[in-house]
Coordinates of C-alpha atoms in Angstrom, one line a residue:
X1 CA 19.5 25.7 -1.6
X2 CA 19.6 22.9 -3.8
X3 CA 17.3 21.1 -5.7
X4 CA 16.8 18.2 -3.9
X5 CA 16.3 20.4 -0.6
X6 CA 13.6 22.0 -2.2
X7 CA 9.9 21.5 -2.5
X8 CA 10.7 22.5 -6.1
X9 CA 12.6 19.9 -7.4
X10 CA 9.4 18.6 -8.5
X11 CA 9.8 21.4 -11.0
X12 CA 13.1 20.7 -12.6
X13 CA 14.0 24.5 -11.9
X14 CA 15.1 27.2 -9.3
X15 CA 14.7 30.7 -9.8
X16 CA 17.5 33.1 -10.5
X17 CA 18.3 35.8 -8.4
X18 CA 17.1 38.1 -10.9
X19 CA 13.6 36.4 -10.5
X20 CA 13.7 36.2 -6.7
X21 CA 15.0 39.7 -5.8
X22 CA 13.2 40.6 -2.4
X23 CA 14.1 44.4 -2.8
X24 CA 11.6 44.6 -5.7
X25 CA 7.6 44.6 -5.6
X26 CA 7.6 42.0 -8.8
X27 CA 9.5 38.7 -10.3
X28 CA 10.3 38.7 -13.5
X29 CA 8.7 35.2 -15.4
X30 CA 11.2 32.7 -15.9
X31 CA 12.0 32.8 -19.8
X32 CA 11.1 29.1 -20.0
X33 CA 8.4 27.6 -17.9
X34 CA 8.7 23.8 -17.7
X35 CA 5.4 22.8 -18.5
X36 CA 6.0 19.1 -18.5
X37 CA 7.6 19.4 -15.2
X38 CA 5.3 20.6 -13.7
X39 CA 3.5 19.5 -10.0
X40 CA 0.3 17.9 -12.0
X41 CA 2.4 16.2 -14.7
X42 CA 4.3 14.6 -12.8
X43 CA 1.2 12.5 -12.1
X44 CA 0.3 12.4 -15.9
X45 CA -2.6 14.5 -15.7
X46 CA -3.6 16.5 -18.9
X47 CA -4.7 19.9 -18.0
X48 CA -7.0 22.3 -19.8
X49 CA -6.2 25.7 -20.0
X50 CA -7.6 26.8 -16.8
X51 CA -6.3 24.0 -15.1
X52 CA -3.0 24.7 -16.4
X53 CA -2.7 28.5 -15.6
X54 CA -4.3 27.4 -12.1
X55 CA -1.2 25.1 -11.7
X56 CA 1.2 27.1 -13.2
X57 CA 0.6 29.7 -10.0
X58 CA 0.3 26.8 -7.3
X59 CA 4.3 26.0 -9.1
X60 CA 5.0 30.0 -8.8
X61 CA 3.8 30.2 -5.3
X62 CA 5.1 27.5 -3.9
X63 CA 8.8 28.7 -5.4
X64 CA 8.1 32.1 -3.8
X65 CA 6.9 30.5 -0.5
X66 CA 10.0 28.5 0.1
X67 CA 12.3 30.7 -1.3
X68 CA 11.4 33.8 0.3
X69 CA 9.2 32.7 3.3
X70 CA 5.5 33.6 3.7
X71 CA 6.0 37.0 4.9
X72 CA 8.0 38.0 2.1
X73 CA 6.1 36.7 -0.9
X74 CA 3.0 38.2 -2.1
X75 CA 0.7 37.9 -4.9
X76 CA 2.5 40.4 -7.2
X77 CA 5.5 38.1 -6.9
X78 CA 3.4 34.8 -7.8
X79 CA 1.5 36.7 -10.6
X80 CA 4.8 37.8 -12.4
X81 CA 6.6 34.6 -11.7
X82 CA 3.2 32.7 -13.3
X83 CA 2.9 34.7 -16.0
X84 CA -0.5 36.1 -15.5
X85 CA -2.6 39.0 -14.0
X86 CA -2.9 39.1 -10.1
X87 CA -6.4 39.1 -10.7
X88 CA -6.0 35.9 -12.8
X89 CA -4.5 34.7 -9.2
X90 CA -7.1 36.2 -6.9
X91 CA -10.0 34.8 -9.3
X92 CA -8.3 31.1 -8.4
X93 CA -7.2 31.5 -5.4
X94 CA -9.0 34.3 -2.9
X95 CA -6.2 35.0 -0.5
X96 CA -2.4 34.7 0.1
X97 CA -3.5 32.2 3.2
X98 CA -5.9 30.3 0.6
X99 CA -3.0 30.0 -1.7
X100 CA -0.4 28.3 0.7
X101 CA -2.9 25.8 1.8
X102 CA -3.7 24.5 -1.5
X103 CA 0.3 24.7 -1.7
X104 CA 0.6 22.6 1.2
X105 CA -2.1 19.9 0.2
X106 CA -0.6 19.3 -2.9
X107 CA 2.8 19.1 -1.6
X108 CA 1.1 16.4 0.5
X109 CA -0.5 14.9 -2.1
X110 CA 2.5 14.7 -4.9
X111 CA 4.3 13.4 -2.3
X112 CA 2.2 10.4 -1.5
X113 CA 2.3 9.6 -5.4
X114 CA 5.6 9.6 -5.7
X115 CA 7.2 8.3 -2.7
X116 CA 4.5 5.7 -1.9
X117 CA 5.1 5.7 1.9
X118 CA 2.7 3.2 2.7
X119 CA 3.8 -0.8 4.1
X120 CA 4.6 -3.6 1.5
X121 CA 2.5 -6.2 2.7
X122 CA 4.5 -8.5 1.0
X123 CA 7.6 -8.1 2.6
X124 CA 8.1 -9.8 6.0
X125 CA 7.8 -7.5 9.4
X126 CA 11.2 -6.0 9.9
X127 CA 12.0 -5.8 5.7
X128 CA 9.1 -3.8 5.3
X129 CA 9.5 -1.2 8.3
X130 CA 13.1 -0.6 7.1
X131 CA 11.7 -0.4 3.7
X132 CA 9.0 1.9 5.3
X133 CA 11.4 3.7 7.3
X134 CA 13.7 4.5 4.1
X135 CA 11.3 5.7 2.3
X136 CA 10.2 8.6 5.0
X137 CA 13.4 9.6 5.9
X138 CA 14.4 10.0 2.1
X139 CA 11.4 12.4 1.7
X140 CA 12.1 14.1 5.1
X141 CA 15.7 15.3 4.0
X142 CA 15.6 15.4 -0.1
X143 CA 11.9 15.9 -0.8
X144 CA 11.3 19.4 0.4
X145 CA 9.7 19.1 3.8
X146 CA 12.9 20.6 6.0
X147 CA 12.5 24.4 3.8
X148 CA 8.5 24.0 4.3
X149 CA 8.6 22.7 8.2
X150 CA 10.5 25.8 8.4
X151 CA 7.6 28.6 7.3
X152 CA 4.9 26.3 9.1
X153 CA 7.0 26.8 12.4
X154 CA 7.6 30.5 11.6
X155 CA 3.5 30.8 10.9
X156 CA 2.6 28.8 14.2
X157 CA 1.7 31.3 16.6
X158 CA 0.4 34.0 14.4
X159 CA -1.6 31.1 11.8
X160 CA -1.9 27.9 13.0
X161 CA -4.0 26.5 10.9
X162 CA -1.4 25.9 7.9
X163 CA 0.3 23.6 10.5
X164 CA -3.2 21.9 11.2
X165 CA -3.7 21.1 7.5
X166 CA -0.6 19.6 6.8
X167 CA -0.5 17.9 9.8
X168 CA -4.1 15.8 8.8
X169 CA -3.0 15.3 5.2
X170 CA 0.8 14.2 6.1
X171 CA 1.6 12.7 9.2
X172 CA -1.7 12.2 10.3
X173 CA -2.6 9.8 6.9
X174 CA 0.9 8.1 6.9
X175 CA 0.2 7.3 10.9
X176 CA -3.2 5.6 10.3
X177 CA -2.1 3.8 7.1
X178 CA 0.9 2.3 9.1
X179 CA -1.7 1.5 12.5
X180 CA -3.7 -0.5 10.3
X181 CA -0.3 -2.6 9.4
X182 CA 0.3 -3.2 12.5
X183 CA -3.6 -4.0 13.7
X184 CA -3.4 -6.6 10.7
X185 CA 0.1 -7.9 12.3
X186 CA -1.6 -8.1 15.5
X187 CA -4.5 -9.8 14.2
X188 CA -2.8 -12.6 13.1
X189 CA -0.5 -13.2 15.8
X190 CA 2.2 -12.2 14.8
X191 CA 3.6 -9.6 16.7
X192 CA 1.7 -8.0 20.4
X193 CA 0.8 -5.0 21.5
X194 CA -1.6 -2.7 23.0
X195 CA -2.3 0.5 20.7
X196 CA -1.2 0.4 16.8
X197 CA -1.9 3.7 16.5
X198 CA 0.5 4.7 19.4
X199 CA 3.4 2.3 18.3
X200 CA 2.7 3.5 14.6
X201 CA 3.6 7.3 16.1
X202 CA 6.2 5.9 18.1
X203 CA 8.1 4.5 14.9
X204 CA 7.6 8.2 12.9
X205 CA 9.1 9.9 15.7
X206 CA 11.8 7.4 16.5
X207 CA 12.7 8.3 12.9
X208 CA 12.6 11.8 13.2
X209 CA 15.0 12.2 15.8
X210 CA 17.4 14.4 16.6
X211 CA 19.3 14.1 13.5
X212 CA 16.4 16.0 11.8
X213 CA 15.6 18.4 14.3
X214 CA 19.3 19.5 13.7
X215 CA 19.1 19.9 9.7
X216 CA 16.1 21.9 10.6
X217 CA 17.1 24.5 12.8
X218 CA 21.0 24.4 12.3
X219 CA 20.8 24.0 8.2
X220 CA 23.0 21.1 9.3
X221 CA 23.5 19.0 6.0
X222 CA 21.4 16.1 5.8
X223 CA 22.7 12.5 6.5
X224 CA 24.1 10.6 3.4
X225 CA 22.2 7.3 1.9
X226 CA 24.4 5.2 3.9
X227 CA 24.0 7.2 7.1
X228 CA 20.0 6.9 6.4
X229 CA 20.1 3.5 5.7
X230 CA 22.1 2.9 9.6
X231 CA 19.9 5.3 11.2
X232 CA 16.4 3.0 9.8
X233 CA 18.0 -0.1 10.4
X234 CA 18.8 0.4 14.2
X235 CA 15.6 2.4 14.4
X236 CA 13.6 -0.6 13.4
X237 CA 15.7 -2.8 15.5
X238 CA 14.8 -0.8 18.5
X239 CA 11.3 -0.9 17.4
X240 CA 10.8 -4.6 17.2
X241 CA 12.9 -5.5 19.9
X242 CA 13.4 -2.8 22.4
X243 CA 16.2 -2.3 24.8
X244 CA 17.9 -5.2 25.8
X245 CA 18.2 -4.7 29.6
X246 CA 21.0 -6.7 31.0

């Protein structure tokens, strides 16, 4: 797994396999923990000590969740990778369950931040749904999401409600913010139709594709700059001006 294809490239760092090795109860700590690199500081947010030992596990589980699947990891694992107690985990975070959603909401969250995947209002229509469209399929193949779809598919049936929560603070958020675009387009003339919200959802998944759905469940590789950049420029062609019907 590379770096880019994980949610930890926020972190600068993977784990060994010395650090990751499934056969034992424990992971040993990483001999340098990048501090500055961390999930928080990446949004320049100065943490006190409680704060930082708090993040310091959200950054261990979240390696041990996507490395080793939610099944796999367990508090032990997160405690030794953190560098603290496993009752220094339980007193921040009650459960393995309570963990991985606050792992999910700050994926979520970082990734908003970072990627700003919201419309330039600036930019005319089609400019700023290709820029748009760039920017969310950049964060759906290099920013980590393909490794976590995977363990929110794999906890569907059993725990839904992982799926439910990243759902209202991904997809869900980026949807609304991009309906009101289009309301705002509507409102002044400028382009027609029906239900924002439904052509805003209709854009996302025209996106998504098949190409995705392949990295995801094949580990096909995932498309190149150039390919992404074809794939958002006839997506938003198709979007604006539909089939042409001869």
């Amino acid at each position: 797994m590379t770096k880019d294809n994980c949610i930890l490239g926020a972190l600068g760092r993977r784990a060994s396999k010395k650090e990751l090795n499934t056969d034992q109860d424990s992971v040993q700590k990483p001999s340098v923990w990048d501090r500055d690199k961390c999930l928080f500081a990446s949004l320049g947010q100065k943490l006190s000590r409680s704060e930082q030992k708090r993040n310091d596990i959200r950054n261990a589980a979240s390696e041990i969740f996507i490395t080793q699947g939610f099944e796999a990891a367990s508090m032990d694992k997160i405690a030794a990778l953190a560098g603290v107690s496993k009752r220094t985990v339980y007193s921040h975070f009650g459960s393995k369950e309570e963990l991985f959603t606050h792992v999910i909401t700050n994926f979520c969250d970082i990734k908003r931040e970072e990627l700003d995947v919201k419309p330039d209002h600036s930019l005319p229509l089609k400019e700023c749904l290709i820029k748009l469209g760039t920017k969310f399929l950049h964060m759906l193949h290099y920013h980590g999401s393909v490794s976590l779809f995977r363990i929110l598919i794999s906890q569907a049936e059993t725990d839904p409600s992982h799926g439910i929560e990243f759902m209202n603070q991904g997809p869900k958020l980026s949807r609304e913010i991009l309906a009101a675009y289009l309301e705002e387009k509507k409102s002044e003339g400028e382009i027609d139709l029906a239900d924002p919200l439904d052509a805003a959802q209709s854009f996302y998944s025209m996106l998504f594709g098949a190409r995705y759905l392949n990295c995801l469940v094949t580990a096909a590789p995932p498309p190149s700059h150039e390919e992404i950049d074809e794939i958002v420029e006839n997506t938003v062609e198709r979007f604006i001006y539909g089939l042409k019907v001869k």
